[in-house]
Amino acid sequence: SPLAIDAAELAELLQQEAVQRQSLVEELFGHLAEMPNMTDSLAQWLRLDAPLVQEATENRGFFLEEQHPLRVIVDQLAHLQSFRPTPDADPRTDTLRQRVTQLLEPVRRGEADDAVLQAIADQVGALTLEQSRLYQRRVERVSEASAGRDRVRRARLAVAEELDRRYAGKQVPEVVAELIDVGWRAALEL
């Protein structure tokens, strides 16, 4: 026997589901705004709530779709934030912040169709990758500089130990000690 479905009840249930999804997105943005490491620039970037609320309301699988362009944009913005040494620098001098703000402008204007969102997601992803590479290079340079300082420190220690071993307790003319300290020590360290 066919199951009878009351159209009014179905419409009411679908409306309740849409309101619940909208509430979830609004709650998510409420939590994001209160995060302890939320910066002004990231909060500005994440002002995509209107398209997100609309998409979450209309698309039942929105929270499950990791590759949805809006989710990709939000994820990439949060990831991008971690590469910024001074995330709340003056917006007039922060070129990265200006670039992201410019990329997100179509969304703020209400242009939230899939093609526009995918293009923005791709651009934000490319920018994040670029910043990630720059950050990685900076870390590598700092690591190399630290390793170099450590090698110099170890070389100085080895030279000092060797000079102490060779000349400890021996009478050395003052001119020899001066030559060793002024020139030979540096040459040996190199």
C-alpha angles and dihedrals in degrees: 000000000000117000114242115226120198105225093207092053091047091051090049092050092048090049091050090050091051091049090049092052090047090050091051092054093047089049090049091054090046090055092045092053091052097048111127093232095044109132128202093247094050091047088052092048093049093057087112092110098122095059091039093051091047093048094045090050095049100036114061093193096048095113090048097048105089091179096052105128094235091051090047090051093050092045092048092048091054090047092047090053091063091063095057116099093197107021094176098048118140105295091223091063100032103095094181091054090049091050093051093045089052092049091052095047095096090056091051089051089055098257097139106144117135096257094052092044092049091050091050091046089052092049094047089047091052091048091049091050090049091050091045091055092048090049091048091051091050091050091049091050092049090048092049091048090050091049089049092051089049092051090050091048092050092046091051090049093048092049092047091049092048093048090048090049093050100041106026111128093002128119106245122180112250092240091057092050090049092049091049093048097043104039117000096051091059092044091050092048090054 
